[in-house]
XYZ file of C-alpha atoms in Angstrom:
680
model
C -8.747 -4.142 47.855
C -10.047 -6.652 50.413
C -11.586 -6.344 53.851
C -9.457 -5.165 56.765
C -10.072 -4.125 60.304
C -7.764 -1.234 61.163
C -5.936 -0.215 64.318
C -6.114 3.519 63.556
C -3.379 5.173 65.638
C -3.272 8.918 66.177
C -1.384 9.021 69.465
C 2.039 9.205 67.774
C 2.872 12.853 68.533
C 5.906 13.160 66.286
C 6.470 16.807 65.414
C 8.529 17.751 62.326
C 11.073 20.457 63.048
C 11.676 23.861 61.500
C 14.181 24.153 58.668
C 17.126 26.422 59.507
C 19.548 26.223 56.562
C 19.696 24.939 52.992
C 22.651 24.572 50.625
C 22.941 23.137 47.103
C 25.804 21.079 45.665
C 25.848 21.223 41.873
C 28.585 18.589 41.502
C 26.756 15.937 43.553
C 23.255 17.151 42.584
C 22.358 17.118 46.269
C 20.721 19.555 48.684
C 21.611 19.645 52.382
C 18.899 20.776 54.804
C 19.415 21.444 58.514
C 16.640 21.562 61.100
C 16.227 23.207 64.487
C 17.585 20.187 66.431
C 20.893 20.383 64.461
C 20.003 17.333 62.356
C 20.987 17.457 58.680
C 19.199 15.803 55.764
C 20.731 15.044 52.355
C 18.254 15.133 49.468
C 19.062 13.509 46.110
C 17.677 15.594 43.242
C 18.484 12.889 40.678
C 16.204 10.479 42.559
C 13.281 12.893 42.268
C 14.020 14.637 45.553
C 14.510 11.571 47.726
C 15.629 12.193 51.310
C 18.436 9.657 51.242
C 20.422 10.434 54.400
C 19.877 11.953 57.826
C 22.629 12.988 60.235
C 21.129 13.046 63.764
C 21.317 16.252 65.762
C 22.676 16.795 69.251
C 21.803 19.008 72.204
C 25.444 20.090 72.400
C 25.538 21.223 68.762
C 23.617 23.870 66.846
C 23.555 24.516 63.110
C 23.188 28.147 62.021
C 24.840 27.687 58.613
C 25.751 24.811 56.304
C 28.117 24.821 53.364
C 29.150 22.322 50.684
C 32.733 22.398 49.456
C 33.167 19.807 46.737
C 31.927 16.521 48.177
C 32.525 17.716 51.757
C 29.821 19.159 54.023
C 30.460 21.690 56.795
C 28.294 23.428 59.356
C 28.754 26.145 61.953
C 26.741 27.097 64.999
C 26.432 28.710 68.388
C 28.803 26.194 69.977
C 31.572 28.207 68.270
C 32.793 25.355 66.068
C 32.948 24.603 62.377
C 32.060 20.931 61.920
C 32.813 18.597 59.028
C 30.583 15.539 58.575
C 31.341 11.984 57.564
C 28.660 11.359 54.932
C 29.185 7.598 55.101
C 29.042 7.150 58.872
C 26.520 10.024 59.153
C 28.167 11.707 62.116
C 30.540 14.634 62.807
C 34.035 13.920 61.533
C 36.149 16.884 62.649
C 35.745 20.106 64.639
C 37.611 23.411 64.460
C 36.921 26.147 67.056
C 36.575 29.770 65.972
C 38.151 31.157 69.167
C 35.817 34.118 68.698
C 32.530 32.987 70.197
C 29.378 31.601 68.554
C 29.263 31.454 64.746
C 26.270 32.914 62.914
C 27.232 32.480 59.255
C 29.566 30.519 56.998
C 30.664 30.715 53.351
C 33.235 29.124 51.057
C 35.859 30.464 48.680
C 35.226 29.530 45.049
C 38.916 29.580 44.093
C 40.693 28.252 47.204
C 40.116 25.604 49.862
C 39.035 28.105 52.489
C 35.940 28.763 54.607
C 35.022 32.042 56.293
C 32.799 32.357 59.367
C 31.199 35.401 60.997
C 31.073 35.355 64.800
C 29.250 36.885 67.751
C 32.437 38.689 68.798
C 32.592 40.598 65.507
C 35.418 38.615 63.891
C 35.735 37.044 60.476
C 37.563 33.748 61.018
C 39.054 31.883 58.056
C 39.525 28.094 58.092
C 41.694 26.006 55.772
C 40.319 22.775 54.291
C 43.411 21.752 52.318
C 44.592 18.128 52.223
C 41.267 16.831 53.552
C 41.785 18.720 56.817
C 39.912 21.399 58.760
C 41.960 23.906 60.739
C 42.031 27.526 61.900
C 43.810 29.734 59.348
C 43.476 33.390 60.348
C 41.195 35.980 61.963
C 40.457 39.465 60.622
C 40.292 42.670 62.634
C 37.586 42.683 65.256
C 34.618 45.002 64.603
C 32.027 46.317 67.014
C 28.864 44.209 66.962
C 28.268 40.670 65.757
C 28.547 39.462 62.158
C 25.294 37.864 61.053
C 25.801 37.331 57.316
C 28.761 36.728 55.050
C 29.548 36.252 51.340
C 32.769 35.609 49.419
C 33.382 37.424 46.130
C 33.350 34.829 43.297
C 36.742 35.797 41.835
C 38.501 38.388 44.022
C 40.036 38.046 47.484
C 37.259 40.027 49.122
C 34.634 39.130 51.721
C 31.397 41.026 52.399
C 29.786 40.869 55.846
C 26.536 42.170 57.266
C 26.043 43.189 60.868
C 24.251 45.872 62.889
C 23.618 49.075 60.907
C 26.417 48.346 58.437
C 27.937 46.250 55.672
C 31.718 45.827 55.531
C 34.048 44.782 52.725
C 37.197 42.949 53.847
C 40.520 42.249 52.174
C 41.584 38.654 52.702
C 45.259 39.448 52.216
C 45.412 42.143 54.895
C 42.518 41.097 57.145
C 41.378 44.752 57.305
C 38.020 46.299 56.400
C 38.511 48.417 53.279
C 34.951 49.741 52.939
C 31.994 50.370 55.237
C 28.435 50.848 53.969
C 26.007 52.346 56.476
C 22.294 51.557 56.579
C 19.671 53.905 57.935
C 17.272 53.135 60.774
C 13.507 53.055 60.562
C 13.318 54.096 64.214
C 16.041 55.989 66.052
C 16.395 53.440 68.864
C 15.906 50.343 66.747
C 18.957 48.778 65.114
C 18.931 47.752 61.485
C 20.232 44.179 61.246
C 21.615 42.911 57.940
C 20.430 39.290 58.016
C 21.694 38.243 54.575
C 24.144 39.351 51.885
C 25.252 38.180 48.438
C 27.817 39.524 45.991
C 27.997 39.217 42.196
C 31.043 38.962 39.937
C 30.732 42.647 38.952
C 30.784 43.534 42.667
C 27.120 44.323 43.168
C 26.241 43.667 46.802
C 22.687 42.583 47.615
C 21.474 42.791 51.213
C 18.303 41.999 53.153
C 17.643 43.606 56.528
C 15.325 43.869 59.523
C 13.393 46.777 57.969
C 12.000 44.404 55.324
C 14.150 46.064 52.667
C 16.217 44.526 49.882
C 19.086 46.791 48.818
C 21.481 46.768 45.862
C 24.910 48.406 46.319
C 27.830 49.300 44.102
C 30.615 47.530 45.967
C 33.425 49.269 44.087
C 32.211 52.766 44.899
C 30.424 51.966 48.172
C 27.173 53.594 47.039
C 23.540 52.518 47.194
C 22.012 51.719 43.793
C 18.417 50.931 44.753
C 16.361 49.922 47.801
C 13.015 48.120 47.701
C 10.527 47.739 50.549
C 10.122 44.136 49.455
C 8.663 42.639 52.651
C 6.489 43.632 55.597
C 9.000 42.273 58.126
C 12.638 41.116 58.380
C 14.303 39.755 55.240
C 16.085 36.675 56.629
C 17.462 35.085 53.477
C 18.289 35.736 49.847
C 19.820 33.734 47.034
C 21.406 34.543 43.687
C 21.059 32.282 40.649
C 24.089 30.950 38.775
C 23.724 33.443 35.897
C 23.617 36.288 38.473
C 20.584 37.876 36.848
C 17.930 36.863 39.397
C 17.692 37.282 43.148
C 15.075 35.740 45.462
C 14.389 37.019 48.977
C 12.145 35.970 51.854
C 11.906 36.010 55.640
C 9.430 36.662 58.450
C 7.032 37.792 55.755
C 6.975 34.363 54.042
C 6.340 35.596 50.506
C 9.235 34.934 48.121
C 10.076 38.036 46.081
C 12.014 37.800 42.810
C 14.250 40.566 41.409
C 15.561 40.539 37.869
C 18.557 42.263 36.289
C 17.088 43.764 33.145
C 17.769 46.648 30.705
C 16.256 49.996 31.718
C 14.540 50.084 28.300
C 14.647 48.120 25.070
C 17.427 50.144 23.416
C 19.555 50.754 26.506
C 22.661 48.833 27.587
C 22.243 50.129 31.137
C 20.597 47.547 33.401
C 18.573 47.809 36.594
C 17.493 45.397 39.310
C 13.697 45.399 39.264
C 11.090 43.548 41.276
C 9.521 40.944 38.971
C 7.426 38.321 40.823
C 6.024 37.391 44.227
C 5.365 33.767 45.243
C 3.391 32.486 48.221
C 4.579 28.977 49.083
C 4.832 29.137 52.896
C 2.607 30.052 55.843
C 5.355 30.895 58.362
C 8.840 32.436 58.443
C 11.145 31.314 55.635
C 14.587 30.735 57.134
C 16.572 29.935 53.992
C 16.269 29.455 50.249
C 18.632 28.504 47.419
C 18.528 28.167 43.652
C 19.244 24.569 42.609
C 19.496 24.480 38.821
C 16.093 25.625 37.542
C 14.434 25.179 40.955
C 13.933 27.419 43.986
C 14.276 25.430 47.213
C 12.917 27.032 50.380
C 12.068 26.067 53.937
C 11.361 27.487 57.358
C 9.169 27.335 60.427
C 6.281 25.501 58.730
C 8.716 22.503 58.434
C 7.964 21.874 54.724
C 10.659 21.771 52.076
C 9.209 23.486 49.001
C 10.674 22.968 45.527
C 9.362 25.335 42.843
C 10.224 26.026 39.226
C 12.318 29.180 38.923
C 10.614 29.942 35.605
C 6.888 29.602 36.076
C 4.077 29.967 33.608
C 1.825 32.795 34.754
C -1.106 31.574 36.791
C 0.399 28.091 37.309
C 2.391 27.270 40.411
C 4.724 24.386 39.583
C 5.763 23.509 43.094
C 6.143 20.473 45.310
C 5.798 20.463 49.057
C 7.695 17.804 51.008
C 6.524 17.347 54.622
C 9.165 17.233 57.339
C 8.963 13.495 58.066
C 11.932 11.114 57.697
C 12.027 8.861 54.629
C 12.050 5.759 56.849
C 9.348 4.435 59.162
C 9.590 5.469 62.825
C 7.040 2.813 63.848
C 7.837 -0.835 64.589
C 5.112 -3.447 65.072
C 5.346 -6.598 67.204
C 2.663 -8.385 65.206
C 2.162 -11.439 67.420
C 1.946 -9.415 70.641
C -0.077 -6.617 68.972
C 2.353 -4.045 70.329
C 3.758 -0.977 68.556
C 6.965 0.905 69.298
C 7.178 4.596 68.394
C 10.544 6.275 67.776
C 10.993 9.886 68.878
C 14.230 11.896 68.821
C 15.598 10.691 72.170
C 13.080 8.206 73.558
C 10.931 5.234 72.606
C 7.328 4.534 73.518
C 5.851 1.031 73.599
C 2.062 0.722 73.339
C -0.301 -2.213 73.643
C -2.960 -1.952 70.904
C -6.649 -1.790 71.667
C -8.810 -4.898 71.402
C -12.247 -5.606 69.928
C -14.240 -8.720 69.098
C -16.695 -6.932 66.810
C -16.932 -7.108 63.029
C -18.857 -4.974 60.568
C -19.930 -5.130 56.936
C -19.982 -1.333 56.660
C -16.859 0.331 55.296
C -15.448 2.986 57.625
C -17.506 2.018 60.680
C -15.781 2.553 64.051
C -15.810 -0.665 66.073
C -16.327 -0.479 69.860
C -13.198 -1.292 71.890
C -13.142 -3.957 74.561
C -9.887 -2.412 75.801
C -8.180 0.870 74.898
C -4.550 1.287 73.784
C -2.183 1.336 76.773
C 1.256 2.938 76.973
C 3.432 0.221 78.474
C 6.651 2.186 78.857
C 8.755 5.144 77.776
C 12.470 4.461 77.362
C 14.697 7.553 77.328
C 18.263 7.594 76.070
C 21.185 8.511 78.270
C 22.113 12.215 78.110
C 19.363 12.734 75.494
C 21.403 10.994 72.789
C 19.575 10.891 69.446
C 18.149 7.543 68.328
C 19.349 6.500 64.872
C 17.266 3.315 64.461
C 15.309 0.824 66.543
C 13.651 -2.614 66.364
C 11.283 -4.870 68.319
C 10.745 -8.604 67.788
C 7.382 -10.135 66.875
C 6.535 -11.228 70.403
C 7.696 -7.956 72.018
C 10.158 -9.884 74.203
C 13.120 -7.831 73.007
C 13.620 -4.290 71.810
C 16.771 -2.507 70.702
C 17.952 0.872 69.538
C 21.169 2.476 68.370
C 22.525 5.940 69.027
C 25.739 7.240 67.460
C 27.910 5.351 69.953
C 26.477 1.865 70.471
C 23.528 -0.529 70.237
C 21.472 -1.138 73.381
C 19.206 -4.171 73.811
C 16.479 -4.741 76.404
C 14.275 -7.668 77.360
C 10.621 -6.861 77.949
C 8.168 -8.963 79.932
C 4.498 -8.360 80.672
C 2.508 -9.952 83.498
C -1.256 -10.059 83.083
C -0.922 -8.640 79.583
C -4.683 -8.814 79.047
C -5.384 -6.788 82.181
C -6.263 -3.091 82.037
C -2.800 -2.169 83.380
C -0.243 -4.913 82.603
C 2.848 -5.117 84.786
C 5.871 -4.384 82.604
C 9.461 -5.310 83.429
C 12.328 -3.887 81.360
C 15.813 -5.319 81.752
C 18.972 -4.352 79.879
C 20.678 -7.219 78.063
C 24.412 -7.036 78.678
C 27.086 -7.763 76.119
C 30.676 -8.829 76.759
C 31.882 -7.270 73.522
C 31.224 -3.806 72.163
C 28.238 -3.470 69.849
C 29.021 -1.124 66.968
C 26.541 1.714 66.327
C 24.030 0.814 63.628
C 22.287 2.605 60.783
C 19.598 -0.081 60.396
C 18.523 -3.108 62.459
C 15.932 -5.864 62.437
C 15.178 -8.886 64.606
C 15.064 -12.288 62.946
C 11.615 -13.841 62.644
C 12.343 -16.388 65.380
C 13.044 -13.428 67.674
C 16.334 -14.778 69.018
C 18.824 -12.741 66.989
C 19.328 -9.106 66.013
C 20.824 -8.212 62.620
C 22.429 -4.777 62.352
C 24.256 -2.823 59.658
C 26.889 -0.702 61.372
C 28.000 2.808 60.463
C 31.072 1.151 58.905
C 28.718 -0.902 56.661
C 29.557 -4.149 58.483
C 26.851 -6.717 59.169
C 26.617 -7.866 62.795
C 24.546 -10.855 63.904
C 23.797 -10.707 67.639
C 22.390 -13.738 69.443
C 20.147 -13.049 72.462
C 19.026 -14.629 75.682
C 17.648 -13.112 78.867
C 21.039 -12.339 80.337
C 23.497 -11.729 77.500
C 23.923 -10.562 73.912
C 26.660 -12.336 71.943
C 28.037 -11.282 68.555
C 27.942 -14.476 66.487
C 29.176 -12.945 63.224
C 30.755 -9.727 61.973
C 30.900 -9.489 58.203
C 33.125 -6.717 56.774
C 31.852 -4.322 54.062
C 30.651 -6.370 51.115
C 32.311 -4.100 48.539
C 34.821 -1.258 48.471
C 32.425 1.345 47.088
C 29.520 0.623 49.447
C 27.845 3.723 50.888
C 25.769 3.933 54.062
C 23.013 1.299 54.037
C 19.481 2.704 54.263
C 17.378 -0.445 53.741
C 17.619 -3.772 55.581
C 15.267 -6.761 55.411
C 15.543 -10.320 56.783
C 13.891 -13.218 54.936
C 11.091 -15.197 56.654
C 13.354 -18.242 57.132
C 16.097 -16.017 58.635
C 18.653 -17.301 56.119
C 18.914 -14.286 53.833
C 19.264 -10.568 54.404
C 18.748 -7.824 51.825
C 20.804 -4.617 51.928
C 20.383 -1.463 49.838
C 22.779 1.491 49.911
C 23.007 4.922 48.284
C 25.136 3.751 45.357
C 21.913 2.095 44.089
C 23.365 -1.296 44.957
C 21.047 -4.037 46.287
C 22.485 -7.364 47.355
C 21.241 -10.533 49.018
C 23.533 -11.981 51.677
C 23.348 -15.568 52.942
C 23.693 -15.429 56.738
C 24.146 -19.160 57.166
C 26.979 -19.406 54.607
C 28.211 -15.838 55.321
C 28.587 -15.043 51.638
C 26.859 -12.992 48.982
C 24.014 -14.924 47.385
C 23.390 -12.495 44.514
C 23.371 -8.865 43.433
C 20.410 -7.261 41.761
C 20.923 -5.331 38.511
C 21.756 -1.735 39.370
C 18.693 0.382 38.613
C 18.718 4.020 37.472
C 17.425 5.340 40.819
C 17.543 4.378 44.480
C 15.310 1.866 46.233
C 12.997 3.344 48.875
C 11.528 0.117 50.348
C 12.244 -3.637 50.141
C 10.720 -6.844 51.497
C 10.725 -10.599 50.974
C 7.557 -12.437 50.063
C 5.988 -14.992 52.436
C 8.207 -17.951 51.463
C 11.357 -15.880 50.863
C 11.668 -16.845 47.199
C 11.080 -13.347 45.802
C 12.178 -9.860 46.746
C 9.892 -6.852 46.245
C 11.581 -3.481 45.626
C 9.962 -0.043 45.450
C 12.080 2.553 43.658
C 12.155 6.349 43.798
C 10.522 6.534 40.334
C 7.384 4.853 41.825
C 7.920 1.506 40.078
C 7.740 -1.820 41.921
C 9.958 -4.686 40.810
C 9.942 -8.346 41.826
C 13.154 -10.391 41.788
C 13.406 -14.175 42.095
C 16.320 -15.331 44.258
C 16.502 -18.838 42.786
C 16.644 -17.908 39.104
C 18.407 -14.597 39.927
C 16.288 -12.627 37.503
C 13.139 -10.520 37.521
C 9.889 -12.478 37.650
C 7.586 -12.877 34.655
C 5.018 -10.527 36.227
C 7.699 -7.858 36.696
C 8.921 -8.127 33.093
C 5.377 -7.852 31.773
C 4.402 -4.799 33.833
C 7.555 -2.683 34.239
C 6.687 -0.601 31.144
C 2.933 -0.452 31.744
C 2.669 1.848 34.754
C 0.146 4.683 34.191
C 1.835 7.996 33.408
C -0.003 9.761 36.209
C 1.250 7.170 38.698
C 4.831 7.895 37.682
C 4.345 11.650 38.244
C 3.784 11.115 41.989
C 6.459 12.634 44.196
C 5.827 11.042 47.613
C 8.126 8.045 47.994
C 6.941 4.593 49.063
C 7.989 4.126 52.706
C 6.894 0.547 53.370
C 6.020 -2.464 51.219
C 4.900 -6.006 52.053
C 3.037 -8.966 50.654
C -0.545 -9.493 51.833
C -0.381 -12.058 54.689
C -3.161 -14.175 53.158
C -2.816 -13.571 49.420
C 0.459 -13.979 47.546
C -0.876 -11.985 44.579
C -1.432 -8.787 46.576
C 1.229 -6.236 47.462
C 0.469 -3.630 50.137
C 2.464 -0.390 50.222
C 2.089 3.241 51.214
C 3.592 6.715 51.300
C 2.514 9.753 53.347
C -0.389 10.460 51.003
C -2.057 7.119 50.323
C -2.123 3.363 50.777
C -2.362 0.998 47.829
C -2.999 -2.688 47.255
C -1.513 -3.878 43.969
C -3.134 -7.087 42.757
C -0.763 -9.000 40.491
C -3.600 -11.204 39.212
C -5.374 -8.212 37.662
C -4.424 -6.159 34.615
C -2.788 -2.735 34.776
C -4.980 0.228 33.809
C -4.261 1.979 30.481
C -1.114 4.100 30.452
C -3.124 7.316 30.004
C -5.717 6.408 32.662
C -6.289 8.978 35.457
C -5.745 7.687 38.993
C -6.246 10.801 41.106
C -7.053 14.501 41.039
C -4.111 16.857 41.582
C -6.343 19.696 42.782
C -7.384 18.035 46.035
C -5.013 15.074 45.957
C -8.013 12.796 46.317
C -7.917 9.531 44.407
C -10.835 9.018 42.074
C -12.988 5.968 41.464
C -12.372 6.252 37.725
C -10.428 3.020 37.465
C -12.528 -0.159 37.213
C -12.197 -2.452 40.223
C -10.848 -5.169 37.959
C -7.555 -3.313 37.463
C -4.459 -3.860 39.578
C -4.345 -0.577 41.537
C -6.655 -0.283 44.548
C -5.980 3.087 46.178
C -7.205 4.743 49.342
C -6.439 8.301 50.450
C -8.329 8.093 53.730
C -5.222 8.796 55.827
C -2.866 11.784 55.739
C -0.091 11.895 56.776
C 0.327 8.099 56.858
C 3.552 7.412 58.772
C 3.250 3.626 58.886
C 0.939 0.933 57.606
C 1.429 -2.781 58.193
C -0.797 -5.807 57.680
C -0.789 -8.348 60.508
C -2.654 -11.619 60.960
C -6.439 -12.033 60.950
C -6.849 -9.277 58.302
C -5.836 -6.476 60.639
C -4.005 -3.338 59.536
C -1.970 -1.074 61.797
C -2.247 2.467 60.400
C -0.339 5.290 62.108
C -1.515 8.747 61.069
C -0.424 12.296 61.882
C -3.116 14.638 60.641
C -2.303 17.988 58.967
C -4.468 19.771 61.551
C -2.392 18.507 64.495
C 0.781 19.659 62.750
C -0.650 23.098 62.031
C -1.861 23.537 65.617
C 1.638 22.912 66.962
C 3.228 25.683 64.863
C 3.874 29.176 66.283
C 1.695 32.133 65.197
C 2.205 33.585 61.731
C 3.055 37.201 60.925
C 0.056 39.365 61.747
C -1.099 41.359 58.757
C -3.617 44.184 58.926
C -6.525 43.483 56.620
C -9.064 45.872 55.192
C -11.920 46.552 57.619
C -10.135 45.200 60.709
């Protein structure tokens, strides 16, 4: 692997947020996930569960429910609005007020372009989404008490709502409640809250409530079929599979309970809903779960998105756990100044790295510091606007960030930078023209220009000096079908820029000539990280299927090494699910590629052979990489860090490794449900 001294950073206190809502889109093969700060993530199932997009949250907006309708995404929250999102610009597109207070739940009509929302004031409000619009359509009769759950019958013009102590069935044509189902109370003075409802084609209503009970109702007759004490606390969510023969429930008691619609006996045609399985995937409250094809997708307070097989072999838990970190790096390194910038939701921190003159021949030894890391500044956004992306140049003279409205650039100067407390001066760089909000940005290697990709997929080149930022070029979208750009990289000579978007398109653009230099062949899955090599002749691409490709810009074809190895990756390597976040060439060795995900760092030596296809690389049981591969093979793996949020090699064989340990994440979570155990 080579010898490195490591700046091991653990002072990045980024905290993943609780998952609030999940919804699955079968047509797009995507899952939308909302978190407690009203941010929304779009996960691509076809790219092996790659978090491809993130819509930033806002303090003025909450998300209590999300809903796909075709290729359109809607949310509703306590601000009383239904919001549609622009999935290209990654921001709210249109708002429609409920006129009935905060919204707790939202559902769609399977047969018409309509949405229905349940409100705090006890109203069902219907919205029309015809002709690519979003507008108020009608409101039903007001009921006493808030509406906390809602479901639309798959074929009939009926809506089922859950509230306090009751379930109501509504006629869409009349707007009146035509049936009321009453739930009992566990305690006389304690309300029973129906947190979730679903309805099948044969009009069976399934409900989950605050008593921890899952109930099955005959919607046509308004009678209770069966009630199960399925959980020890509130049932917050339930989901019905596409065949309508399985139901999954969960909540404050984080176990996931499965119910199956099965014949009462072998010879009978009469069927019953029976409790079939219990799964334990989470440690804290589960806020939502959905069935996505043959998978159960769940999430909640423990911040992890869990994907599990809906049909499991007994004794084997086929599940994946995705931590709540973004798919892009939130750490930027000014390599020449040995400064790091940390991106939080609405502020940036700039730190001067520690310094040592010591070396050691012992692996893992902690070197004594001559000076400790120093926080130079904290830069907060105006009105707590969410930061979309940020950048800092190599010498830490300039830093920039973008919110959803504009790009802001600052000059940074340090007096007595080697002193214990350097004097830091931060000055905003003004611009005569408006700087469009950006999805990605990077400073050129000479540090005098900022390259951004705007939310309209334009490329902007911004020239800098101490007093002014000037837009020197604005290049319109490079193709008609371009989606939001998620990867941006500038070549070492500052002549080329690489862009990758969610249509799996990767292109190289010549900044000097302002024209496309070449397009890479469109691969079967999305790129997760890109970089140029040291002389800018080759481009390295890491894909969602764990393969790394190398493309030569002069010959406009894959390199010989890439062609020889693309089919030789070990099978176990290709079964990994954590995506490569960052990739770069070793600063001192052109044959070595350094890359990492949250679980491990790896040095891939192109001068060495690949291990056999069947060779084991790591143990799944403890996720610890084994020393079973001879050192002469190409893969050199270390699992010393977890979760590894950023790793970057800088000069003099130094690595900057930013880690957020599982223990620190666990300690920041709220208490779990207290369960009485035997003998206590």
